Amino acid sequence: MGVRIVQICGLWFWVAFTFFFFVVIHQSRTLFNLTTSLQQATVPSNHSPIPIGLTTRQRMARSQSAWRSSVALRHQMAAAHPSNPNIPFFPAQQMSDFGKYPYTLWDFFPSTYTCPHDLQRVGRLGDGGKWVCGMSLYEAKPGLAVSHPSYSSDSRIRAPTIIYSFGVNDESTFEAEMLARIPSAHVYAFDFSVSRFGPQISPSYSARAHFSKVGLGAKDEYTRSPQFFALQTLMKENKHDYIDILKIDIEGAEYESLDSFMDFCEKEGGGVMPVGQIMIELHLVDDKNVGFERFMRWWERAENLGMRPVLLEVNLLAVTLGEGKTDPRCVEYVWVNARDERSVLLQE
């Protein structure tokens, strides 16, 4: 009887062991399959692992490489054209390396640099709103209890966020939202055609919203009415040696105005533009206004001073309204400064 009990216990032991063994094997295979699936989900088709944990400067270095390739292609395309392209639409041409197809000026200047942080649209949809690179970083900066700050602090965290806005008209949703969302923001707006901000600016922001009825130009014109000033002059008068965000929408005057500022940056600014990022609307009237060679020289001066295009948005408002314009002659660009050591965008 005792032997029989031992045999039965031994049989149950092997049954239990076998069951446990198969359960363990099954769970191990399930875990292996799950791990493999997760690995495959993070590996692209060429089986190269997706890099994670890149620093801001590493992401900017990769963007720099993509931007350089687009610059080389820009010159290659321009050289292949029998006589420099016209603005803004170029007719289809037989080009040895590119075939026959129509293209526009903006195809030569794509936004091939990548914003190293979040990219958010601020202000109303359509005309008036702007895209901002790294908006969350500006929002995270603490506010300062000063009404007219100068940008002289060495600390990017404690310094105010200085925003210059040229071309306000009666639409200030961009400026209003920047003031509402960025506690450290001080907006300096300039427009010779109106006397104040648009109605969107709340009186509660009056200590941080500064308006001047003047225009942006290539030189200082004190005797003109209203007066016009170069950007470097306005910065000096406001005791600013740095602008975090510069917004420009001045209906075609941007070329001469920025040329003047770039002269200043090249001579006195050490070859770097003291601006973190620029939202600019570019306007083209016809080839006599700004020819291709003139535009490319102007654009590449900005690039030489550190500016890189991270976004291009075609403004089709004039076409939509049926004003007799059928070409995409107005575009919005966002440039970030890749050589700017004071920019909040370089923070990790």
mmCIF file of C-alpha atoms in Angstrom:
data_model
loop_
_atom_site.group_PDB
_atom_site.id
_atom_site.type_symbol
_atom_site.label_atom_id
_atom_site.label_comp_id
_atom_site.label_asym_id
_atom_site.label_seq_id
_atom_site.Cartn_x
_atom_site.Cartn_y
_atom_site.Cartn_z
ATOM 1 C CA MET A 1 0.000 0.000 0.000
ATOM 2 C CA GLY A 2 2.838 2.385 0.902
ATOM 3 C CA VAL A 3 4.573 1.615 -2.386
ATOM 4 C CA ARG A 4 1.312 2.317 -4.265
ATOM 5 C CA ILE A 5 0.965 5.733 -2.589
ATOM 6 C CA VAL A 6 4.554 6.612 -3.464
ATOM 7 C CA GLN A 7 3.929 5.685 -7.116
ATOM 8 C CA ILE A 8 0.783 7.824 -7.258
ATOM 9 C CA CYS A 9 2.567 10.815 -5.651
ATOM 10 C CA GLY A 10 5.446 10.468 -8.061
ATOM 11 C CA LEU A 11 3.048 10.410 -11.011
ATOM 12 C CA TRP A 12 1.323 13.606 -9.851
ATOM 13 C CA PHE A 13 4.724 15.223 -9.302
ATOM 14 C CA TRP A 14 5.728 14.622 -12.927
ATOM 15 C CA VAL A 15 2.334 15.797 -14.188
ATOM 16 C CA ALA A 16 2.654 19.036 -12.192
ATOM 17 C CA PHE A 17 6.279 19.545 -13.281
ATOM 18 C CA THR A 18 5.405 18.991 -16.930
ATOM 19 C CA PHE A 19 2.495 21.470 -16.705
ATOM 20 C CA PHE A 20 4.713 24.065 -15.008
ATOM 21 C CA PHE A 21 7.437 23.558 -17.619
ATOM 22 C CA PHE A 22 5.089 24.160 -20.552
ATOM 23 C CA VAL A 23 3.560 27.261 -18.879
ATOM 24 C CA VAL A 24 6.995 28.767 -18.381
ATOM 25 C CA ILE A 25 7.977 28.031 -21.996
ATOM 26 C CA HIS A 26 4.724 29.571 -23.271
ATOM 27 C CA GLN A 27 5.146 32.743 -21.210
ATOM 28 C CA SER A 28 8.764 33.076 -22.311
ATOM 29 C CA ARG A 29 7.757 32.821 -25.962
ATOM 30 C CA THR A 30 4.971 35.369 -25.455
ATOM 31 C CA LEU A 31 7.384 37.801 -23.805
ATOM 32 C CA PHE A 32 9.920 37.251 -26.580
ATOM 33 C CA ASN A 33 7.314 37.892 -29.288
ATOM 34 C CA LEU A 34 6.127 41.052 -27.517
ATOM 35 C CA THR A 35 9.679 42.344 -27.190
ATOM 36 C CA THR A 36 10.367 41.580 -30.847
ATOM 37 C CA SER A 37 7.202 43.402 -31.910
ATOM 38 C CA LEU A 38 8.148 46.487 -29.918
ATOM 39 C CA GLN A 39 11.636 46.453 -31.416
ATOM 40 C CA GLN A 40 10.229 46.128 -34.925
ATOM 41 C CA ALA A 41 7.831 49.004 -34.238
ATOM 42 C CA THR A 42 10.770 51.305 -33.516
ATOM 43 C CA VAL A 43 12.941 50.197 -36.447
ATOM 44 C CA PRO A 44 12.328 51.706 -39.909
ATOM 45 C CA SER A 45 12.265 49.661 -43.086
ATOM 46 C CA ASN A 46 16.047 49.854 -43.532
ATOM 47 C CA HIS A 47 16.475 48.292 -40.050
ATOM 48 C CA SER A 48 18.402 51.310 -38.779
ATOM 49 C CA PRO A 49 17.384 52.073 -35.181
ATOM 50 C CA ILE A 50 15.646 55.414 -34.678
ATOM 51 C CA PRO A 51 17.934 57.642 -32.603
ATOM 52 C CA ILE A 52 16.408 58.800 -29.358
ATOM 53 C CA GLY A 53 17.603 61.270 -26.777
ATOM 54 C CA LEU A 54 19.247 63.648 -29.244
ATOM 55 C CA THR A 55 20.262 66.986 -27.780
ATOM 56 C CA THR A 56 19.003 70.230 -29.275
ATOM 57 C CA ARG A 57 22.388 70.912 -30.829
ATOM 58 C CA GLN A 58 22.506 67.420 -32.339
ATOM 59 C CA ARG A 59 19.090 67.947 -33.922
ATOM 60 C CA MET A 60 20.235 71.313 -35.243
ATOM 61 C CA ALA A 61 23.382 69.715 -36.676
ATOM 62 C CA ARG A 62 21.243 67.264 -38.627
ATOM 63 C CA SER A 63 19.066 70.111 -39.871
ATOM 64 C CA GLN A 64 22.184 71.976 -40.935
ATOM 65 C CA SER A 65 23.166 69.071 -43.163
ATOM 66 C CA ALA A 66 19.738 68.981 -44.835
ATOM 67 C CA TRP A 67 19.803 72.749 -45.312
ATOM 68 C CA ARG A 68 23.266 72.664 -46.923
ATOM 69 C CA SER A 69 22.023 70.090 -49.440
ATOM 70 C CA SER A 70 19.121 72.348 -50.410
ATOM 71 C CA VAL A 71 21.483 75.318 -50.863
ATOM 72 C CA ALA A 72 23.654 73.281 -53.227
ATOM 73 C CA LEU A 73 20.588 72.213 -55.199
ATOM 74 C CA ARG A 74 19.394 75.832 -55.324
ATOM 75 C CA HIS A 75 22.558 76.955 -57.102
ATOM 76 C CA GLN A 76 22.520 73.899 -59.346
ATOM 77 C CA MET A 77 18.978 74.646 -60.498
ATOM 78 C CA ALA A 78 19.683 78.346 -61.021
ATOM 79 C CA ALA A 79 22.806 77.604 -63.057
ATOM 80 C CA ALA A 80 20.878 75.150 -65.237
ATOM 81 C CA HIS A 81 18.435 77.860 -66.275
ATOM 82 C CA PRO A 82 19.474 79.505 -69.567
ATOM 83 C CA SER A 83 18.990 83.013 -68.184
ATOM 84 C CA ASN A 84 18.234 83.595 -64.525
ATOM 85 C CA PRO A 85 14.647 82.707 -63.540
ATOM 86 C CA ASN A 86 11.879 85.279 -63.480
ATOM 87 C CA ILE A 87 9.740 86.127 -60.482
ATOM 88 C CA PRO A 88 7.520 84.739 -59.174
ATOM 89 C CA PHE A 89 6.510 82.125 -61.780
ATOM 90 C CA PHE A 90 9.093 80.691 -64.119
ATOM 91 C CA PRO A 91 7.952 79.129 -67.400
ATOM 92 C CA ALA A 92 8.679 75.508 -68.119
ATOM 93 C CA GLN A 93 12.213 75.146 -69.405
ATOM 94 C CA GLN A 94 14.242 72.307 -70.856
ATOM 95 C CA MET A 95 16.920 71.818 -68.231
ATOM 96 C CA SER A 96 19.541 69.113 -68.644
ATOM 97 C CA ASP A 97 19.307 67.713 -65.123
ATOM 98 C CA PHE A 98 15.729 68.505 -64.114
ATOM 99 C CA GLY A 99 13.573 67.930 -67.162
ATOM 100 C CA LYS A 100 10.789 70.230 -68.302
ATOM 101 C CA TYR A 101 8.406 71.515 -65.660
ATOM 102 C CA PRO A 102 7.070 74.826 -64.236
ATOM 103 C CA TYR A 103 8.314 76.065 -60.904
ATOM 104 C CA THR A 104 8.193 79.166 -58.701
ATOM 105 C CA LEU A 105 10.702 81.270 -56.822
ATOM 106 C CA TRP A 106 9.765 79.591 -53.539
ATOM 107 C CA ASP A 107 10.892 76.203 -54.887
ATOM 108 C CA PHE A 108 14.459 77.513 -54.682
ATOM 109 C CA PHE A 109 14.118 78.361 -50.992
ATOM 110 C CA PRO A 110 12.351 75.466 -49.215
ATOM 111 C CA SER A 111 12.087 75.237 -45.438
ATOM 112 C CA THR A 112 14.647 72.466 -45.103
ATOM 113 C CA TYR A 113 15.830 73.368 -41.595
ATOM 114 C CA THR A 114 13.829 71.817 -38.742
ATOM 115 C CA CYS A 115 12.598 73.618 -35.647
ATOM 116 C CA PRO A 116 14.376 71.712 -32.832
ATOM 117 C CA HIS A 117 11.350 72.076 -30.532
ATOM 118 C CA ASP A 118 7.569 72.364 -30.813
ATOM 119 C CA LEU A 119 6.125 74.471 -33.624
ATOM 120 C CA GLN A 120 2.838 76.197 -32.764
ATOM 121 C CA ARG A 121 0.553 78.622 -34.575
ATOM 122 C CA VAL A 122 -0.284 81.768 -32.596
ATOM 123 C CA GLY A 123 -3.065 84.218 -33.408
ATOM 124 C CA ARG A 124 -6.070 83.760 -35.644
ATOM 125 C CA LEU A 125 -6.184 81.265 -38.485
ATOM 126 C CA GLY A 126 -5.407 82.681 -41.904
ATOM 127 C CA ASP A 127 -3.816 86.071 -42.416
ATOM 128 C CA GLY A 128 -2.619 87.556 -39.110
ATOM 129 C CA GLY A 129 -1.608 84.406 -37.292
ATOM 130 C CA LYS A 130 2.035 83.313 -37.160
ATOM 131 C CA TRP A 131 3.970 80.126 -36.482
ATOM 132 C CA VAL A 132 6.375 80.141 -33.527
ATOM 133 C CA CYS A 133 9.248 77.708 -33.054
ATOM 134 C CA GLY A 134 9.704 76.567 -29.446
ATOM 135 C CA MET A 135 6.584 78.273 -28.095
ATOM 136 C CA SER A 136 6.575 76.067 -24.993
ATOM 137 C CA LEU A 137 10.072 77.280 -24.074
ATOM 138 C CA TYR A 138 8.978 80.916 -24.129
ATOM 139 C CA GLU A 139 5.906 80.036 -22.065
ATOM 140 C CA ALA A 140 8.097 78.397 -19.432
ATOM 141 C CA LYS A 141 10.129 81.561 -18.772
ATOM 142 C CA PRO A 142 9.042 83.384 -15.590
ATOM 143 C CA GLY A 143 7.645 86.893 -15.824
ATOM 144 C CA LEU A 144 9.509 89.968 -14.623
ATOM 145 C CA ALA A 145 7.988 92.842 -12.681
ATOM 146 C CA VAL A 146 9.331 95.603 -14.946
ATOM 147 C CA SER A 147 7.467 97.829 -17.378
ATOM 148 C CA HIS A 148 10.190 98.708 -19.895
ATOM 149 C CA PRO A 149 13.003 96.138 -19.668
ATOM 150 C CA SER A 150 16.335 96.163 -21.436
ATOM 151 C CA TYR A 151 17.884 92.917 -22.575
ATOM 152 C CA SER A 152 21.178 93.109 -20.707
ATOM 153 C CA SER A 153 20.988 90.094 -18.398
ATOM 154 C CA ASP A 154 23.374 87.203 -19.012
ATOM 155 C CA SER A 155 20.710 84.760 -17.848
ATOM 156 C CA ARG A 156 18.410 83.541 -20.609
ATOM 157 C CA ILE A 157 16.009 82.259 -17.970
ATOM 158 C CA ARG A 158 15.622 85.529 -16.064
ATOM 159 C CA ALA A 159 15.726 87.873 -19.056
ATOM 160 C CA PRO A 160 12.461 89.175 -20.522
ATOM 161 C CA THR A 161 11.197 87.829 -23.824
ATOM 162 C CA ILE A 162 11.528 90.754 -26.245
ATOM 163 C CA ILE A 163 9.152 90.679 -29.220
ATOM 164 C CA TYR A 164 9.232 93.270 -32.017
ATOM 165 C CA SER A 165 6.225 93.427 -34.340
ATOM 166 C CA PHE A 166 6.260 95.540 -37.514
ATOM 167 C CA GLY A 167 2.987 95.899 -39.371
ATOM 168 C CA VAL A 168 0.063 95.762 -36.957
ATOM 169 C CA ASN A 169 -2.841 97.393 -38.773
ATOM 170 C CA ASP A 170 -5.980 96.668 -36.734
ATOM 171 C CA GLU A 171 -5.316 92.946 -36.238
ATOM 172 C CA SER A 172 -3.408 92.083 -33.051
ATOM 173 C CA THR A 173 -4.419 88.498 -32.274
ATOM 174 C CA PHE A 174 -0.796 87.358 -32.548
ATOM 175 C CA GLU A 175 0.479 89.988 -30.123
ATOM 176 C CA ALA A 176 -2.444 89.433 -27.729
ATOM 177 C CA GLU A 177 -1.899 85.688 -27.546
ATOM 178 C CA MET A 178 1.855 86.069 -27.069
ATOM 179 C CA LEU A 179 1.232 88.407 -24.126
ATOM 180 C CA ALA A 180 -1.373 86.060 -22.656
ATOM 181 C CA ARG A 181 0.715 82.909 -22.927
ATOM 182 C CA ILE A 182 4.238 84.224 -22.226
ATOM 183 C CA PRO A 183 4.466 85.909 -18.808
ATOM 184 C CA SER A 184 7.929 87.285 -19.593
ATOM 185 C CA ALA A 185 6.886 88.795 -22.954
ATOM 186 C CA HIS A 186 7.144 92.497 -23.767
ATOM 187 C CA VAL A 187 5.760 93.353 -27.197
ATOM 188 C CA TYR A 188 7.066 96.419 -29.053
ATOM 189 C CA ALA A 189 4.793 97.115 -32.004
ATOM 190 C CA PHE A 190 5.425 99.623 -34.819
ATOM 191 C CA ASP A 191 3.054 100.753 -37.560
ATOM 192 C CA PHE A 192 2.941 104.140 -39.270
ATOM 193 C CA SER A 193 -0.573 103.568 -40.662
ATOM 194 C CA VAL A 194 -2.449 103.233 -37.343
ATOM 195 C CA SER A 195 -2.299 104.904 -33.939
ATOM 196 C CA ARG A 196 -2.627 101.928 -31.605
ATOM 197 C CA PHE A 197 -2.857 98.174 -31.253
ATOM 198 C CA GLY A 198 -5.936 96.367 -32.517
ATOM 199 C CA PRO A 199 -8.835 95.864 -30.097
ATOM 200 C CA GLN A 200 -7.605 92.367 -29.240
ATOM 201 C CA ILE A 201 -5.024 93.726 -26.768
ATOM 202 C CA SER A 202 -6.496 93.731 -23.268
ATOM 203 C CA PRO A 203 -5.837 96.774 -21.024
ATOM 204 C CA SER A 204 -4.446 94.319 -18.474
ATOM 205 C CA TYR A 205 -1.374 93.941 -20.727
ATOM 206 C CA SER A 206 -0.659 97.666 -20.995
ATOM 207 C CA ALA A 207 2.533 97.388 -18.909
ATOM 208 C CA ARG A 208 3.951 94.878 -21.395
ATOM 209 C CA ALA A 209 2.495 96.188 -24.672
ATOM 210 C CA HIS A 210 4.340 99.156 -26.232
ATOM 211 C CA PHE A 211 3.130 100.797 -29.453
ATOM 212 C CA SER A 212 4.879 103.407 -31.641
ATOM 213 C CA LYS A 213 3.394 105.112 -34.688
ATOM 214 C CA VAL A 214 6.548 104.830 -36.799
ATOM 215 C CA GLY A 215 7.637 102.793 -39.792
ATOM 216 C CA LEU A 216 10.529 100.428 -40.405
ATOM 217 C CA GLY A 217 12.913 101.586 -43.109
ATOM 218 C CA ALA A 218 16.420 101.399 -44.471
ATOM 219 C CA LYS A 219 17.450 104.640 -42.756
ATOM 220 C CA ASP A 220 16.333 107.108 -40.106
ATOM 221 C CA GLU A 221 13.917 109.718 -41.465
ATOM 222 C CA TYR A 222 13.178 112.138 -38.636
ATOM 223 C CA THR A 223 11.592 114.776 -40.872
ATOM 224 C CA ARG A 224 9.183 112.377 -42.512
ATOM 225 C CA SER A 225 5.653 112.196 -41.145
ATOM 226 C CA PRO A 226 5.130 109.657 -39.771
ATOM 227 C CA GLN A 227 8.776 108.994 -39.015
ATOM 228 C CA PHE A 228 10.704 105.961 -40.240
ATOM 229 C CA PHE A 229 13.672 104.347 -38.525
ATOM 230 C CA ALA A 230 16.158 101.561 -39.123
ATOM 231 C CA LEU A 231 15.760 98.515 -36.895
ATOM 232 C CA GLN A 232 19.116 99.055 -35.180
ATOM 233 C CA THR A 233 18.041 102.591 -34.248
ATOM 234 C CA LEU A 234 14.802 101.399 -32.662
ATOM 235 C CA MET A 235 16.673 98.749 -30.694
ATOM 236 C CA LYS A 236 19.112 101.361 -29.414
ATOM 237 C CA GLU A 237 16.326 103.742 -28.399
ATOM 238 C CA ASN A 238 14.606 100.945 -26.483
ATOM 239 C CA LYS A 239 17.920 99.833 -24.926
ATOM 240 C CA HIS A 240 17.764 96.394 -26.493
ATOM 241 C CA ASP A 241 20.758 94.576 -27.872
ATOM 242 C CA TYR A 242 18.770 91.421 -28.573
ATOM 243 C CA ILE A 243 15.319 90.469 -29.902
ATOM 244 C CA ASP A 244 13.862 87.051 -29.131
ATOM 245 C CA ILE A 245 11.137 87.172 -31.789
ATOM 246 C CA LEU A 246 10.921 89.563 -34.733
ATOM 247 C CA LYS A 247 7.695 89.735 -36.769
ATOM 248 C CA ILE A 248 7.762 91.685 -40.048
ATOM 249 C CA ASP A 249 4.827 92.342 -42.380
ATOM 250 C CA ILE A 250 5.512 95.651 -44.135
ATOM 251 C CA GLU A 251 4.212 95.103 -47.672
ATOM 252 C CA GLY A 252 7.430 94.845 -49.672
ATOM 253 C CA ALA A 253 9.647 97.178 -47.634
ATOM 254 C CA GLU A 254 11.239 94.193 -45.908
ATOM 255 C CA TYR A 255 14.087 93.901 -48.400
ATOM 256 C CA GLU A 256 15.669 97.339 -47.953
ATOM 257 C CA SER A 257 14.869 97.397 -44.231
ATOM 258 C CA LEU A 258 16.587 94.100 -43.527
ATOM 259 C CA ASP A 259 19.468 94.984 -45.854
ATOM 260 C CA SER A 260 20.159 97.970 -43.604
ATOM 261 C CA PHE A 261 19.973 95.815 -40.485
ATOM 262 C CA MET A 262 22.244 93.190 -42.050
ATOM 263 C CA ASP A 263 24.777 95.925 -42.882
ATOM 264 C CA PHE A 264 24.780 96.780 -39.189
ATOM 265 C CA CYS A 265 25.120 93.125 -38.122
ATOM 266 C CA GLU A 266 28.037 92.525 -40.474
ATOM 267 C CA LYS A 267 29.909 95.653 -39.387
ATOM 268 C CA GLU A 268 29.114 95.840 -35.691
ATOM 269 C CA GLY A 269 27.407 92.599 -34.733
ATOM 270 C CA GLY A 270 30.222 90.155 -35.336
ATOM 271 C CA GLY A 271 28.486 88.548 -38.306
ATOM 272 C CA VAL A 272 25.545 87.222 -36.289
ATOM 273 C CA MET A 273 22.034 88.627 -36.295
ATOM 274 C CA PRO A 274 20.972 89.423 -32.683
ATOM 275 C CA VAL A 275 17.547 87.854 -33.208
ATOM 276 C CA GLY A 276 16.330 84.434 -32.057
ATOM 277 C CA GLN A 277 13.772 83.897 -34.802
ATOM 278 C CA ILE A 278 11.955 85.884 -37.475
ATOM 279 C CA MET A 279 8.399 85.571 -38.798
ATOM 280 C CA ILE A 280 8.386 87.440 -42.080
ATOM 281 C CA GLU A 281 5.917 87.844 -44.922
ATOM 282 C CA LEU A 282 7.715 88.309 -48.226
ATOM 283 C CA HIS A 283 6.015 90.286 -51.011
ATOM 284 C CA LEU A 284 6.827 90.278 -54.699
ATOM 285 C CA VAL A 285 5.290 92.764 -57.098
ATOM 286 C CA ASP A 286 7.109 91.886 -60.307
ATOM 287 C CA ASP A 287 10.560 91.097 -61.639
ATOM 288 C CA LYS A 288 11.460 94.809 -61.717
ATOM 289 C CA ASN A 289 10.711 95.085 -58.003
ATOM 290 C CA VAL A 290 12.952 92.246 -56.835
ATOM 291 C CA GLY A 291 14.683 90.142 -59.474
ATOM 292 C CA PHE A 292 15.931 86.617 -58.882
ATOM 293 C CA GLU A 293 19.572 87.609 -58.440
ATOM 294 C CA ARG A 294 18.625 90.402 -56.057
ATOM 295 C CA PHE A 295 16.373 88.111 -54.045
ATOM 296 C CA MET A 296 18.964 85.352 -53.789
ATOM 297 C CA ARG A 297 21.693 87.770 -52.654
ATOM 298 C CA TRP A 298 19.325 89.192 -50.024
ATOM 299 C CA TRP A 299 18.235 85.751 -48.822
ATOM 300 C CA GLU A 300 21.766 84.391 -48.607
ATOM 301 C CA ARG A 301 22.931 87.410 -46.609
ATOM 302 C CA ALA A 302 20.405 86.375 -43.971
ATOM 303 C CA GLU A 303 21.653 82.791 -44.155
ATOM 304 C CA ASN A 304 25.250 83.953 -43.743
ATOM 305 C CA LEU A 305 24.155 85.727 -40.545
ATOM 306 C CA GLY A 306 22.765 82.490 -39.156
ATOM 307 C CA MET A 307 19.115 82.490 -40.233
ATOM 308 C CA ARG A 308 17.572 79.194 -41.378
ATOM 309 C CA PRO A 309 14.062 78.570 -42.814
ATOM 310 C CA VAL A 310 11.952 76.151 -40.743
ATOM 311 C CA LEU A 311 8.542 76.876 -42.268
ATOM 312 C CA LEU A 312 7.047 78.198 -45.505
ATOM 313 C CA GLU A 313 3.359 79.066 -45.804
ATOM 314 C CA VAL A 314 1.906 80.547 -48.998
ATOM 315 C CA ASN A 315 -0.517 83.409 -48.384
ATOM 316 C CA LEU A 316 -3.300 83.126 -50.964
ATOM 317 C CA LEU A 317 -5.519 85.874 -49.547
ATOM 318 C CA ALA A 318 -5.118 88.201 -52.555
ATOM 319 C CA VAL A 319 -5.858 85.331 -54.941
ATOM 320 C CA THR A 320 -8.902 84.284 -52.907
ATOM 321 C CA LEU A 321 -10.321 87.806 -52.835
ATOM 322 C CA GLY A 322 -10.105 88.032 -56.614
ATOM 323 C CA GLU A 323 -7.958 91.163 -56.779
ATOM 324 C CA GLY A 324 -6.617 90.300 -60.203
ATOM 325 C CA LYS A 325 -3.589 88.473 -58.747
ATOM 326 C CA THR A 326 -3.240 84.813 -59.609
ATOM 327 C CA ASP A 327 0.363 84.204 -58.580
ATOM 328 C CA PRO A 328 1.537 83.183 -55.086
ATOM 329 C CA ARG A 329 3.353 86.483 -54.584
ATOM 330 C CA CYS A 330 3.122 86.562 -50.779
ATOM 331 C CA VAL A 331 4.572 83.893 -48.536
ATOM 332 C CA GLU A 332 5.190 83.537 -44.819
ATOM 333 C CA TYR A 333 8.558 82.251 -43.652
ATOM 334 C CA VAL A 334 9.818 81.406 -40.191
ATOM 335 C CA TRP A 335 13.576 81.678 -39.756
ATOM 336 C CA VAL A 336 15.470 80.499 -36.678
ATOM 337 C CA ASN A 337 18.984 81.607 -35.832
ATOM 338 C CA ALA A 338 21.344 78.631 -35.906
ATOM 339 C CA ARG A 339 24.321 80.681 -34.709
ATOM 340 C CA ASP A 340 22.644 82.467 -31.821
ATOM 341 C CA GLU A 341 24.079 81.576 -28.406
ATOM 342 C CA ARG A 342 21.512 83.700 -26.544
ATOM 343 C CA SER A 343 18.446 82.059 -28.004
ATOM 344 C CA VAL A 344 16.039 80.249 -25.727
ATOM 345 C CA LEU A 345 15.822 77.670 -28.523
ATOM 346 C CA LEU A 346 19.275 76.350 -27.617
ATOM 347 C CA GLN A 347 18.120 75.344 -24.151
ATOM 348 C CA GLU A 348 17.851 71.603 -23.567
#
